[in-house]
Coordinates of C-alpha atoms in Angstrom, one line a residue:
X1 CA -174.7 -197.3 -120.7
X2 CA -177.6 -195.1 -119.7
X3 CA -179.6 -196.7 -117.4
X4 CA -182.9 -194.1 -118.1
X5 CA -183.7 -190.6 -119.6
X6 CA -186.4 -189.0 -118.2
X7 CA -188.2 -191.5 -117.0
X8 CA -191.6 -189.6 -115.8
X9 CA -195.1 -190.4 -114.6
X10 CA -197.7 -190.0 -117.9
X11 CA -200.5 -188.9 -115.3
X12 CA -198.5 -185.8 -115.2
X13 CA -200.0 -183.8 -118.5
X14 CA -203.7 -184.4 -118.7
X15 CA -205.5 -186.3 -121.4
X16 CA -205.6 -184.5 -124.4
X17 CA -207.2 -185.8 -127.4
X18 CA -206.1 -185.2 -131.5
X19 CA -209.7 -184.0 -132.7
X20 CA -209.2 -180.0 -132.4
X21 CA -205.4 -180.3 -133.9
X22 CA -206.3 -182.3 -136.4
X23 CA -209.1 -180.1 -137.3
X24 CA -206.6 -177.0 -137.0
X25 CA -204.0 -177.5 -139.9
X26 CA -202.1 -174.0 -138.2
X27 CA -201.3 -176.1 -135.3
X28 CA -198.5 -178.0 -134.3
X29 CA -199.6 -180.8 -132.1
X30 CA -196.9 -182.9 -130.2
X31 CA -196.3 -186.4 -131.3
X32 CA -195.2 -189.1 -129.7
X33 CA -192.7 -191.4 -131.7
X34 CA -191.7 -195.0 -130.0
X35 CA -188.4 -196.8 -130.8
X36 CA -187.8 -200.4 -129.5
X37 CA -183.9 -200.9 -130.3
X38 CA -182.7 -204.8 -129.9
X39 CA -178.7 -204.0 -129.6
X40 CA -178.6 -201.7 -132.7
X41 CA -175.6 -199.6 -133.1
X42 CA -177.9 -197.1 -135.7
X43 CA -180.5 -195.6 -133.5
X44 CA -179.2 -192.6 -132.3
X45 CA -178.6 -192.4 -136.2
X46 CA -182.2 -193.1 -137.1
X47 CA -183.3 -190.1 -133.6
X48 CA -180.8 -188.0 -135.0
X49 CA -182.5 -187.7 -138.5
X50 CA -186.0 -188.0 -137.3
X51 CA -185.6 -184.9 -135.5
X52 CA -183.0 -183.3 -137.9
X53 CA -185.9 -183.7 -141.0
X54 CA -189.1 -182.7 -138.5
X55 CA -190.8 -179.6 -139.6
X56 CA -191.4 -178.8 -135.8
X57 CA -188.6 -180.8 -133.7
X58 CA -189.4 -179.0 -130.6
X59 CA -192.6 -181.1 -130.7
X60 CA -191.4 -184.5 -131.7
X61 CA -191.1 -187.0 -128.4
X62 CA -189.5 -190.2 -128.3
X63 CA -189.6 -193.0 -125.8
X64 CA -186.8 -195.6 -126.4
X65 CA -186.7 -198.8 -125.0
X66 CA -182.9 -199.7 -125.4
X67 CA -182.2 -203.4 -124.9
X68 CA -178.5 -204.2 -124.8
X69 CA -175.9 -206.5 -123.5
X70 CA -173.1 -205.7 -121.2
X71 CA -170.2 -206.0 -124.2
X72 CA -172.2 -203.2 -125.8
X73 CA -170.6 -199.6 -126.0
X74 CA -171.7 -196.6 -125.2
X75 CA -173.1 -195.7 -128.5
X76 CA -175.7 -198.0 -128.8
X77 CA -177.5 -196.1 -126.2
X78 CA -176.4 -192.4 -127.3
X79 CA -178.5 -189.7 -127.7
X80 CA -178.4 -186.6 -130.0
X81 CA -177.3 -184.2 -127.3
X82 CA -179.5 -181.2 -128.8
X83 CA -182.7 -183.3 -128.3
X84 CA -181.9 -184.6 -125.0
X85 CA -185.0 -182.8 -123.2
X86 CA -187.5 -184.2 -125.9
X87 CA -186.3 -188.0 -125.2
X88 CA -187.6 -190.4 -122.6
X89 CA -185.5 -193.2 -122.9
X90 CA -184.3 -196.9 -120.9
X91 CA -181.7 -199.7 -121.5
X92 CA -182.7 -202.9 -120.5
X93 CA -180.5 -206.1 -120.1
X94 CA -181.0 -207.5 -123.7
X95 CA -181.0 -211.0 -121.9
X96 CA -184.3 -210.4 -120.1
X97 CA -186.2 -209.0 -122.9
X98 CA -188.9 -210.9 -124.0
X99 CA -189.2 -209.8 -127.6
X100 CA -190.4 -206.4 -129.6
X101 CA -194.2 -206.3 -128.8
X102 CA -192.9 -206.5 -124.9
X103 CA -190.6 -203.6 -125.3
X104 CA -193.3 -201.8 -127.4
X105 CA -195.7 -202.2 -124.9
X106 CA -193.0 -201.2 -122.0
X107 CA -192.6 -198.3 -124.2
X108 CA -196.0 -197.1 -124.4
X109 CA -196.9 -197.6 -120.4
X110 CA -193.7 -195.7 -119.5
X111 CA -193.2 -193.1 -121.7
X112 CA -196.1 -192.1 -123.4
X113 CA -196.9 -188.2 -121.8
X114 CA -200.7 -188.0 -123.5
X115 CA -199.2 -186.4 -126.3
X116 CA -202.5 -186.5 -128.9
X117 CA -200.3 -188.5 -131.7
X118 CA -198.2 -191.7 -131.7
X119 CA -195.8 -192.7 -134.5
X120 CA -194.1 -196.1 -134.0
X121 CA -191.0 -196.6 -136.0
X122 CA -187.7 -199.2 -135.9
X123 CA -184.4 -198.5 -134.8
X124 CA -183.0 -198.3 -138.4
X125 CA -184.5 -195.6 -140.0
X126 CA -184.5 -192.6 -142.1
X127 CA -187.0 -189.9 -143.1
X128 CA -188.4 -187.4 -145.8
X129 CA -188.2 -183.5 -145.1
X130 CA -191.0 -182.4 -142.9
X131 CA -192.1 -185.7 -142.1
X132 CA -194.2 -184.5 -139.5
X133 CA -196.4 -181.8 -140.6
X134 CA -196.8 -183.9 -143.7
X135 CA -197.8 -187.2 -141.5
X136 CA -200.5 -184.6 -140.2
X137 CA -201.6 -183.3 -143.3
X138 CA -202.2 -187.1 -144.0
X139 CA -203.9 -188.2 -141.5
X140 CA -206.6 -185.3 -141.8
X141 CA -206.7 -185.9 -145.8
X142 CA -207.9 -189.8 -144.5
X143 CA -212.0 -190.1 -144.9
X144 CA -212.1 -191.2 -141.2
X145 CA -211.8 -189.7 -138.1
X146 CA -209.9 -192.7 -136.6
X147 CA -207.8 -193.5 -139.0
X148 CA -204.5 -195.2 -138.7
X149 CA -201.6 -194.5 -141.4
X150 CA -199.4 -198.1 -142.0
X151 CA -197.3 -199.4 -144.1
X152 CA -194.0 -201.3 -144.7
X153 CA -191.4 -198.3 -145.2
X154 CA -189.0 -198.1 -148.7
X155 CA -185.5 -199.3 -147.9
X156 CA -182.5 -197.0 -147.5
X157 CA -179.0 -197.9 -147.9
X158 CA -176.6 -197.3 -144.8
X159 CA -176.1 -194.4 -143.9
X160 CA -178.4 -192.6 -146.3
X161 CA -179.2 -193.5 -149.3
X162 CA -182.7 -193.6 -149.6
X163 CA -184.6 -195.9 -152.2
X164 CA -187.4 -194.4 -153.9
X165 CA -188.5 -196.8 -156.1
X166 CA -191.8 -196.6 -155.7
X167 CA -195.2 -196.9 -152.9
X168 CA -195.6 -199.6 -151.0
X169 CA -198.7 -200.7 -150.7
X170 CA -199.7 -203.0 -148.0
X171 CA -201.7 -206.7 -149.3
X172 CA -201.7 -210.3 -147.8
X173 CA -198.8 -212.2 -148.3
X174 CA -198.8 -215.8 -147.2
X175 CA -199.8 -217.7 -144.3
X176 CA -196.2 -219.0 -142.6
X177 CA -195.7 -222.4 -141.5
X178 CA -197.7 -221.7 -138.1
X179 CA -200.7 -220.9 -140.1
X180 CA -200.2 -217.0 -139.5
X181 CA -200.8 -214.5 -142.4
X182 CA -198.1 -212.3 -143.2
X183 CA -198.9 -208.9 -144.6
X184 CA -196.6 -207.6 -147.2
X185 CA -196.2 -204.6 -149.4
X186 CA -196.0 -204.3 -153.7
X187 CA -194.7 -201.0 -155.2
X188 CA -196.7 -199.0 -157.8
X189 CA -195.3 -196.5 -158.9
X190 CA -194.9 -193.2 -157.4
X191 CA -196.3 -191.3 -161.0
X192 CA -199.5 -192.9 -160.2
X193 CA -200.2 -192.3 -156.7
X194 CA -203.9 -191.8 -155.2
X195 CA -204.5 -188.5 -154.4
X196 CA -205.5 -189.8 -150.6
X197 CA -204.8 -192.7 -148.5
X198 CA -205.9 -195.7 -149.2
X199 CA -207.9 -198.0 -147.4
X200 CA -206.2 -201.0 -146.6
X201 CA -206.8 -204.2 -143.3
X202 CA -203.0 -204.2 -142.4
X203 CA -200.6 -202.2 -140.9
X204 CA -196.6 -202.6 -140.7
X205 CA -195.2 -202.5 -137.3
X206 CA -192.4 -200.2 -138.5
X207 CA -194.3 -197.4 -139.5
X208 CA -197.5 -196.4 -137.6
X209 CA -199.1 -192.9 -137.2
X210 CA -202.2 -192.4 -135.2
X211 CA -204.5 -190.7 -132.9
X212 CA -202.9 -191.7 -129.2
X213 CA -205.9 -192.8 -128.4
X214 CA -204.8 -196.4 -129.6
X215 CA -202.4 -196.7 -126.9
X216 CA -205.7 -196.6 -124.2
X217 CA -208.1 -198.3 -126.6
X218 CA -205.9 -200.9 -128.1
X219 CA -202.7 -201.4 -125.9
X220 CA -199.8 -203.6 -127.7
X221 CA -199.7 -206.9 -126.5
X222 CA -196.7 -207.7 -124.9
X223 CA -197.6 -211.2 -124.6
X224 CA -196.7 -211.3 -128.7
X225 CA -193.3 -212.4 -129.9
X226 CA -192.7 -211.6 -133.6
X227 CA -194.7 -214.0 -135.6
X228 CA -198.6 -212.5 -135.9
X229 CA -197.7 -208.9 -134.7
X230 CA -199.0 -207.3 -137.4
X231 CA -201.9 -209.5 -138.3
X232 CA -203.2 -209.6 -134.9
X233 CA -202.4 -205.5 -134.3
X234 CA -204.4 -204.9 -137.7
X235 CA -207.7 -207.0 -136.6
X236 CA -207.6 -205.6 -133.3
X237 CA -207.3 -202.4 -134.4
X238 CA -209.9 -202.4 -136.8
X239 CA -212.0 -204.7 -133.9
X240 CA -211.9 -201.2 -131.9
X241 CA -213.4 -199.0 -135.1
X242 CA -210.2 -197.7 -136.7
X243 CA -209.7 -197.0 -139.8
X244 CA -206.6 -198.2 -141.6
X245 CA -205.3 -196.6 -144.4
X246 CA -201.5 -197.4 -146.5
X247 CA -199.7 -194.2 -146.8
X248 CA -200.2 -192.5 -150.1
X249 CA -196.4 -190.7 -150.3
X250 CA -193.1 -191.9 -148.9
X251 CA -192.5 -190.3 -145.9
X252 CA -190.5 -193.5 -144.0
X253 CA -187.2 -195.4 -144.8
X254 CA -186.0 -198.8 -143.5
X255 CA -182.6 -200.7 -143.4
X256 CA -184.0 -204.2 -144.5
X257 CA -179.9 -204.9 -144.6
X258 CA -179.1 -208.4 -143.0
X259 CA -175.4 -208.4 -143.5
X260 CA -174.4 -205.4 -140.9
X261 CA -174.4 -207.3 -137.5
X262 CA -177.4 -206.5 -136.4
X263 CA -178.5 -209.2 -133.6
X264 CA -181.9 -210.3 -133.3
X265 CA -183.9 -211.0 -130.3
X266 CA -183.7 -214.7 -131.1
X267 CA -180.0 -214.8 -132.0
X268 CA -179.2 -214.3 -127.8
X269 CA -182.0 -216.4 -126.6
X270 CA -182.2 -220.1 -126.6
X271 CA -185.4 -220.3 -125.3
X272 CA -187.0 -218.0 -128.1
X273 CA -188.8 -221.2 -129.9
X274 CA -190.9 -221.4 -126.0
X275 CA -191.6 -218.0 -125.8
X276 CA -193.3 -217.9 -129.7
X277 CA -194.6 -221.1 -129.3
X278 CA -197.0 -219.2 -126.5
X279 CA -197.6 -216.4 -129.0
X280 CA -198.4 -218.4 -131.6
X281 CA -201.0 -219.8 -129.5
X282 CA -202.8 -216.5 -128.2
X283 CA -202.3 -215.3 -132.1
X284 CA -204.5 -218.2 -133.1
X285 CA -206.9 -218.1 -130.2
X286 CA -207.6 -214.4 -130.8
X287 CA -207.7 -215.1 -134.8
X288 CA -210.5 -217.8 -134.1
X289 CA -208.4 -220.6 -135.7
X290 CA -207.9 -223.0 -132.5
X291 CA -209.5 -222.3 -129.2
X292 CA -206.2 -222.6 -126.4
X293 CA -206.6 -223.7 -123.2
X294 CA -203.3 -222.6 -122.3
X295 CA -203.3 -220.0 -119.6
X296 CA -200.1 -218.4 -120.4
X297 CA -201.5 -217.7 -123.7
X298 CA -204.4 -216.3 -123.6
X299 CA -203.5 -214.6 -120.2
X300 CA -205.4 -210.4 -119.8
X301 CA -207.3 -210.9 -123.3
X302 CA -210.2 -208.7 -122.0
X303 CA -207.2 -206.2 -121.7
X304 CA -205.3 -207.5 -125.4
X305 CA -207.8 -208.8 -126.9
X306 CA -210.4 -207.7 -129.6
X307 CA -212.9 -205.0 -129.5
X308 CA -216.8 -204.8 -129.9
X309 CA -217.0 -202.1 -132.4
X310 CA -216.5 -205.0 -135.4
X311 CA -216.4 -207.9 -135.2
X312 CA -214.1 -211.0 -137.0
X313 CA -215.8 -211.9 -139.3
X314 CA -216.3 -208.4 -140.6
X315 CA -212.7 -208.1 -140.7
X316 CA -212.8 -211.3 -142.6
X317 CA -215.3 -210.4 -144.8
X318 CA -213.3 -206.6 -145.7
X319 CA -209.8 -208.1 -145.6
X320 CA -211.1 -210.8 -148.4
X321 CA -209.4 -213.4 -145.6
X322 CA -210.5 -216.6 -144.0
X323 CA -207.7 -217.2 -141.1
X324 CA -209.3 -220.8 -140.6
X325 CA -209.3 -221.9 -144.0
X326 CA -205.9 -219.8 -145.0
X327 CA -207.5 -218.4 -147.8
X328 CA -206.4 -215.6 -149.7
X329 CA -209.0 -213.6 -151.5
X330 CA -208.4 -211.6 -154.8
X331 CA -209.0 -208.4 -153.0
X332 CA -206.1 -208.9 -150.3
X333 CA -204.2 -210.2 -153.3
X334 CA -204.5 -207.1 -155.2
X335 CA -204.6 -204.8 -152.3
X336 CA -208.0 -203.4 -153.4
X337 CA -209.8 -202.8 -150.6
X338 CA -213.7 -200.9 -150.4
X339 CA -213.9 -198.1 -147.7
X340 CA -214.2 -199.5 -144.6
X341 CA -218.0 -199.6 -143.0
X342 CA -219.9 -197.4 -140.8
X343 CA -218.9 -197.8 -136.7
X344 CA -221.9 -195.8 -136.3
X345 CA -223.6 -197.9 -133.5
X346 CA -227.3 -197.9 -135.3
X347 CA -225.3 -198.4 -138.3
X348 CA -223.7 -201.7 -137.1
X349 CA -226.8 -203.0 -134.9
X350 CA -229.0 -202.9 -138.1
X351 CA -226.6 -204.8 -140.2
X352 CA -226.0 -207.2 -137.5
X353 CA -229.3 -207.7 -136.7
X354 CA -230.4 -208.4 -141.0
X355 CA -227.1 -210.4 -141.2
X356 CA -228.3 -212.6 -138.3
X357 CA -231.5 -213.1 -139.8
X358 CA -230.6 -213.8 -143.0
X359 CA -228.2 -216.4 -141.9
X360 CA -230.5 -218.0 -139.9
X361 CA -233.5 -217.8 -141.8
X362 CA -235.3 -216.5 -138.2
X363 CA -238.5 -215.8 -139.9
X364 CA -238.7 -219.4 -141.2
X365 CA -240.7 -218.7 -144.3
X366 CA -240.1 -221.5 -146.3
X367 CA -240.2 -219.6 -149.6
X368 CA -238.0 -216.2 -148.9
X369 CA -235.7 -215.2 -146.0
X370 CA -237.5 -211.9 -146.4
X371 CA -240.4 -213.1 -144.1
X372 CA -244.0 -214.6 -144.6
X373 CA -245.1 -211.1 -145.9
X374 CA -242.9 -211.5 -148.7
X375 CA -244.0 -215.0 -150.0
X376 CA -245.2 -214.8 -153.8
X377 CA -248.5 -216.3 -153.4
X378 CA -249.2 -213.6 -150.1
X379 CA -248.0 -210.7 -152.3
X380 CA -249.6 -211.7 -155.9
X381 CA -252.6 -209.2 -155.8
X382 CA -250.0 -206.2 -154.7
X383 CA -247.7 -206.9 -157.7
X384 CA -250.7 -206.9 -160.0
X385 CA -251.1 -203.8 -158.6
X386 CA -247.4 -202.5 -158.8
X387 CA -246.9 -203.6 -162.4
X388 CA -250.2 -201.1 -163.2
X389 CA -248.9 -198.6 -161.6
X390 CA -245.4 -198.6 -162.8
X391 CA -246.8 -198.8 -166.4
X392 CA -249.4 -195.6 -165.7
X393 CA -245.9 -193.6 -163.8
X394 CA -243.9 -194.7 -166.9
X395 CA -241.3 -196.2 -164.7
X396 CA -238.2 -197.4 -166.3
X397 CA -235.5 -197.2 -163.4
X398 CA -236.8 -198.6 -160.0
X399 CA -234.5 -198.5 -156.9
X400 CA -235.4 -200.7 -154.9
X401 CA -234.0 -199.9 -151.2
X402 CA -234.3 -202.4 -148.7
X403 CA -234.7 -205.1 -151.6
X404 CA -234.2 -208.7 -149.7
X405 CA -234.2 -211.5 -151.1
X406 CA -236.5 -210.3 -154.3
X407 CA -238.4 -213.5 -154.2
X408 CA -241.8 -211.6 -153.8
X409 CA -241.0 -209.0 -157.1
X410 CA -238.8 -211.0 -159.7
X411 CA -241.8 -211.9 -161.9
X412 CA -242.4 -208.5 -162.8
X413 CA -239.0 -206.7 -161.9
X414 CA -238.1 -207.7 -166.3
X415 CA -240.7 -205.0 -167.3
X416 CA -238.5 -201.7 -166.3
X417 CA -235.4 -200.9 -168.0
X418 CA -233.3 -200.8 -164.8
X419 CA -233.9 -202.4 -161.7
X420 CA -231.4 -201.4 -158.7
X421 CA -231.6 -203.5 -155.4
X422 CA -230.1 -202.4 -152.5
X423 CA -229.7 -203.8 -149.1
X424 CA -227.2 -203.7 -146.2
X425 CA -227.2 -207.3 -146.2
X426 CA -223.7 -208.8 -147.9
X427 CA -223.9 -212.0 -148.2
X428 CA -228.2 -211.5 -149.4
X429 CA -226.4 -208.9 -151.9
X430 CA -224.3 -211.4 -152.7
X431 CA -226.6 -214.3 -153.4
X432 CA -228.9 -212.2 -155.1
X433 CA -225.8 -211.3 -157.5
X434 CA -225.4 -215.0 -158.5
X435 CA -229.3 -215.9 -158.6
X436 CA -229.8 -212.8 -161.0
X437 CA -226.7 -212.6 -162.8
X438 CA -228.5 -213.6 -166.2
X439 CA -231.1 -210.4 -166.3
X440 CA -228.3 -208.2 -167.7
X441 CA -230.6 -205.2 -166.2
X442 CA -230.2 -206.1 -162.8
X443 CA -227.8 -204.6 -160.5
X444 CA -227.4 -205.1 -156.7
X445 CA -225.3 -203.4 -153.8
X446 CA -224.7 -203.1 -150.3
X447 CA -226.6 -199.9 -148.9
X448 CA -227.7 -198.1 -145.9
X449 CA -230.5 -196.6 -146.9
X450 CA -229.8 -194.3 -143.6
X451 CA -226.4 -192.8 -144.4
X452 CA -225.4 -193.6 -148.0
X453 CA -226.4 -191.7 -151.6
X454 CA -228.6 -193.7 -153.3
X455 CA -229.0 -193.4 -157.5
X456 CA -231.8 -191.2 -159.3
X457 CA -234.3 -193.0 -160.5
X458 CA -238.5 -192.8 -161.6
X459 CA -239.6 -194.5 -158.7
X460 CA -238.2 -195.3 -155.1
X461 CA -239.6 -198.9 -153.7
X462 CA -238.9 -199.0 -149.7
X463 CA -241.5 -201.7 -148.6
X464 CA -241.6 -203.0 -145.0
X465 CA -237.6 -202.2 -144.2
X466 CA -238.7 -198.6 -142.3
X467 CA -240.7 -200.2 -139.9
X468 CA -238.0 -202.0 -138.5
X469 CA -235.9 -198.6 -137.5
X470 CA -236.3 -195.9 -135.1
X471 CA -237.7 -192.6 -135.9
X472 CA -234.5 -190.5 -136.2
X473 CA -233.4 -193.3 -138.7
X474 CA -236.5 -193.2 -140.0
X475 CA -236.2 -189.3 -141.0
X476 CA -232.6 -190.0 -142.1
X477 CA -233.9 -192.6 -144.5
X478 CA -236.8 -189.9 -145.9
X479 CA -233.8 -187.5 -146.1
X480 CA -231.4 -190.0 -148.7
X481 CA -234.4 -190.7 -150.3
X482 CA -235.9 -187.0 -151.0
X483 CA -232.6 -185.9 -151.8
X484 CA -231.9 -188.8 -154.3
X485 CA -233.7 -187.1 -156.7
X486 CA -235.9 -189.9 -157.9
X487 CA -239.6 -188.9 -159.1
X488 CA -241.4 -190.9 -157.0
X489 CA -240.8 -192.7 -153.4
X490 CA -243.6 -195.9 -152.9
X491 CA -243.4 -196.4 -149.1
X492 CA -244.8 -198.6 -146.6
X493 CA -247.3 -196.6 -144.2
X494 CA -249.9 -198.2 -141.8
X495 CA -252.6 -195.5 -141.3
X496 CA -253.2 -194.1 -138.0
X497 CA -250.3 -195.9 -136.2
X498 CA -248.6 -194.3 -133.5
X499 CA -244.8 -194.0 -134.5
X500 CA -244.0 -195.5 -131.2
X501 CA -240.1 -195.8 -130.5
X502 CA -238.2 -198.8 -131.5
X503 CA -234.5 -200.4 -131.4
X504 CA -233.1 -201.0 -134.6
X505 CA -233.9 -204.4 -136.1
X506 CA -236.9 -204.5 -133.9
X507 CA -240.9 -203.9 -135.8
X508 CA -243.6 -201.8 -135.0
X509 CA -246.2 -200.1 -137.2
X510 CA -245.6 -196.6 -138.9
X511 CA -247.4 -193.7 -139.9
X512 CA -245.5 -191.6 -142.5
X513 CA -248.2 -188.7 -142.2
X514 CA -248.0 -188.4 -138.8
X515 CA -245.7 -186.8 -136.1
X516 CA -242.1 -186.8 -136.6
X517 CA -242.0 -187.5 -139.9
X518 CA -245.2 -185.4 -141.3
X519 CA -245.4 -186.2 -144.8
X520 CA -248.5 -184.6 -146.9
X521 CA -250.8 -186.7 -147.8
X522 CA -250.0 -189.6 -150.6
X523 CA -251.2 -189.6 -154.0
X524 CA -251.5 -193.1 -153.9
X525 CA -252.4 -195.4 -151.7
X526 CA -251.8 -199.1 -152.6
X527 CA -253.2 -201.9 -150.3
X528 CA -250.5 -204.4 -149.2
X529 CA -251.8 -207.0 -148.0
X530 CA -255.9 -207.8 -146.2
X531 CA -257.5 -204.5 -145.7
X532 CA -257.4 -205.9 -142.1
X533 CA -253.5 -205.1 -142.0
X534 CA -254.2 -201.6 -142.6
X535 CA -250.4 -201.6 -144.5
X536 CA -250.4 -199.8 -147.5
X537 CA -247.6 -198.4 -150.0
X538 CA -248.0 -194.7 -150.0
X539 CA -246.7 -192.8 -153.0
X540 CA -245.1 -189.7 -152.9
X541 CA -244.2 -187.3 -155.6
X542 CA -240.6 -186.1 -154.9
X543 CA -240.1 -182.2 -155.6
X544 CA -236.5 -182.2 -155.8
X545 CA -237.4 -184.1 -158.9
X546 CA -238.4 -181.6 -160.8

């Protein structure tokens, strides 16, 4: 058997990222394609085609980790001799492998040369015609720029009959008798595929193309056997601010076959039951099912572990999931999944800084979880006020952005046509769904007011959510608003305040006349509050109305 190919140092080519060759669709970046083969007589079969159907073979590289036994012949460690330059390859003793995420990871700390892509594939596999420019094309058609392509491959028939029978799209299965979910793909059918990939929480461990920069920000774990691979590489994944998105064309074809004698890790090693047990354990300790004590398996977690970017429960939360509970939600069910949110850092302080307060209730008004300021009885005069003006402005849709908890505004919110509430608060958005489901003119979403298009409407409501963002924020807020459309924007201002700098979540006062943000001079003013406050609602009329 070969003992190695090409076995070389990855501090030889410099870092090079995927950013410029992404943007460039007239180049032809390397990619990086790792194989871990467990005794299988078809991967110089499945190298063979992968380079035979590249576009640009000369810039596909593979890194094989071959694990065989010594009755093994030659050919389950062959090569296709034309490619022999472009593949990095070593065999193992089969007996002292310790599963696929261990050779995975083997794979990527020995072979990996900084090429900018990596595209992780089985042993047993077959591909469509230009696979690789197409992958590419892909992965720049994804609205991310770190997305992750995934997905459980269509079958093919030894040696190639390939089964089109439709998309496989990836969804929650079950959870397994160890209390792990299982991702799974359904088929729809090919005439009806989206015209971009689709955003999705799982991935499938035999078909994975991404920026390389996963390898350095999110390593494989080669502390994983089998069971919770691709669960755990999913949330981790997404932990670190990737994107994942299901293929949306059939590029990938696997040999599901179980009647060809193809061994399994755990058909040679007796000791297999041991080594998951362990996994099993750091699957559920990283998953936040059952804490484990165990140092053996939950050994280098600050290296294998989950990122800051997102956190669990946001993963929960998007994936329709609860790991603890084993609940599966309609959305994993029907893998129908939103786009995934911002990784902006503002972007996520803001929303974990509401969520935590809403949760908590850390203003401790008894009557709202919007604050003191927004009790009814504190607020009656100003919505006397509010419902005047609305009448005189002739306001029939009010957008309401930044709209809490609408304890301090339902008595009057019935006399427009349309009220829209939005705030980037989910499980507020949520609530307020369920308290208002019977007006029938009520509608509520998740927003940031900072980033996101909000509707046109006659009047734009933002009271006291500016004052708890930074200035730059602050100026990207005014921008969605102006360019919303909506006739007129009613905004909290506090005359003469100083605009001093803030963190996000944090308060201070603001003055919307004054330096950066400038505005003219209201039309309005509307006192919010004791004159002693000095807060008011200033209204603006909106130009790009007209």
């Amino acid at each position: 058997m070969n003992e190695n190919l090409t076995k070389q140092n990855p501090g030889d080519r410099p870092p090079g990222g995927p950013g410029e060759a992404l943007r460039d669709p007239d180049q032809h970046p390397p990619i990086f394609v790792s194989i871990a083969s467990y005794r299988d007589v078809d991967c110089v079969q499945t190298m063979t085609d992968l380079f035979a159907k590249a576009t640009y073979p000369e810039r596909v590289h593979v890194g094989v980790l071959w694990q065989v036994a010594p009755e093994d012949g030659e050919i389950f460690t062959q090569v296709p001799e034309r490619w022999r330059e472009n593949i990095r390859g070593e065999a193992v003793d089969a007996g002292k492998s310790l599963g696929v995420c261990w050779a995975r990871h083997r794979i990527q700390e020995r072979f990996w040369q900084h090429e900018p892509f990596y595209f992780q594939i089985d042993s047993h596999c077959r591909f469509d015609p230009k696979w690789d420019e197409r992958l590419l094309a892909m992965l720049r058609q994804a609205p991310s720029g770190r997305a992750v392509l995934s997905t459980h491959p269509n079958a093919f028939h030894p040696p190639d009959q390939l089964v089109r029978n439709g998309l496989p799209i990836m969804k929650a299965g079950r959870f397994d008798d160890h209390g792990t979910l299982i991702p799974v793909a359904k088929m729809i059918s090919l005439e009806h595929r989206p015209a971009l990939p689709i955003s999705s929480p799982f991935i499938g461990a035999g078909f994975l193309f991404a920026p390389a920069s996963i390898i350095q920000d999110v390593p494989y774990d080669p502390f994983l056997y089998f069971h919770g691979e691709e669960i755990t590489f999913s949330v981790r994944l997404w932990s670190w601010g990737y994107d994942l998105f299901t293929p949306n064309d059939v590029l990938v074809f696997h040999d599901y076959g179980t009647t060809r004698g193809r061994r399994r890790h755990w058909d040679d090693h007796v000791d297999w039951t041991r080594i998951n047990r362990r996994a099993v354990a750091r699957v559920q300790h990283v998953l936040g099912v059952q804490t484990s004590t165990d140092p053996d398996a939950i050994q280098q977690l600050e290296r294998y572990g989950l990122g800051e970017v997102r956190s669990l429960d946001e993963y929960e939360t998007f994936a329709d999931v609860d790991f603890r509970k084993r609940r599966i939600g309609v959305r994993a069910t029907d893998a129908h999944f939103p786009p995934a949110p911002s990784t902006r850092k503002e972007a996520l302080t803001m929303r974990r800084s509401f969520t935590h307060i809403y949760r908590q209730n850390k203003w401790r008004a008894p009557e709202t979880r919007s604050g003191p300021g927004s009790a009814p009885l504190v607020t009656a005069a100003l919505r006397d006020r509010l419902a005047g003006l609305w009448q005189e402005l002739n306001v029939r849709i009010l957008v309401d952005a930044g709209c809490g908890d609408v304890r301090w505004l339902e008595a009057i919110t019935p006399r427009v046509a349309l009220y829209l509430g939005f705030d980037l608060v989910e499980d507020l958005i949520a609530n307020n769904r369920i308290l208002f489901g019977s007006r029938k003119n009520h509608f509520f979403n998740v927003a940031d007011i900072t980033q996101d298009v909000f509707p046109r409407g006659d009047l734009l409501l933002c009271r006291n959510t500016l004052t708890h963002l930074p200035n730059a924020l602050v100026q990207a807020a005014l921008d969605v608003f102006w360019a919303s459309g909506t006739r007129y924007l009613l905004l909290t201002t506090f005359p003469g305040a100083g605009n001093t700098e803030i963190e996000p979540g944090h308060w201070r006062k603001i003055d919307l006349t004054a330096p950066p943000f400038s505005l003219p001079p209201p039309l309005r003013m509307v006192q919010d509050g004791s004159p002693a406050n000095g807060c008011y609602l200033g209204l603006w009329e909106n130009l790009k109305s007209r």
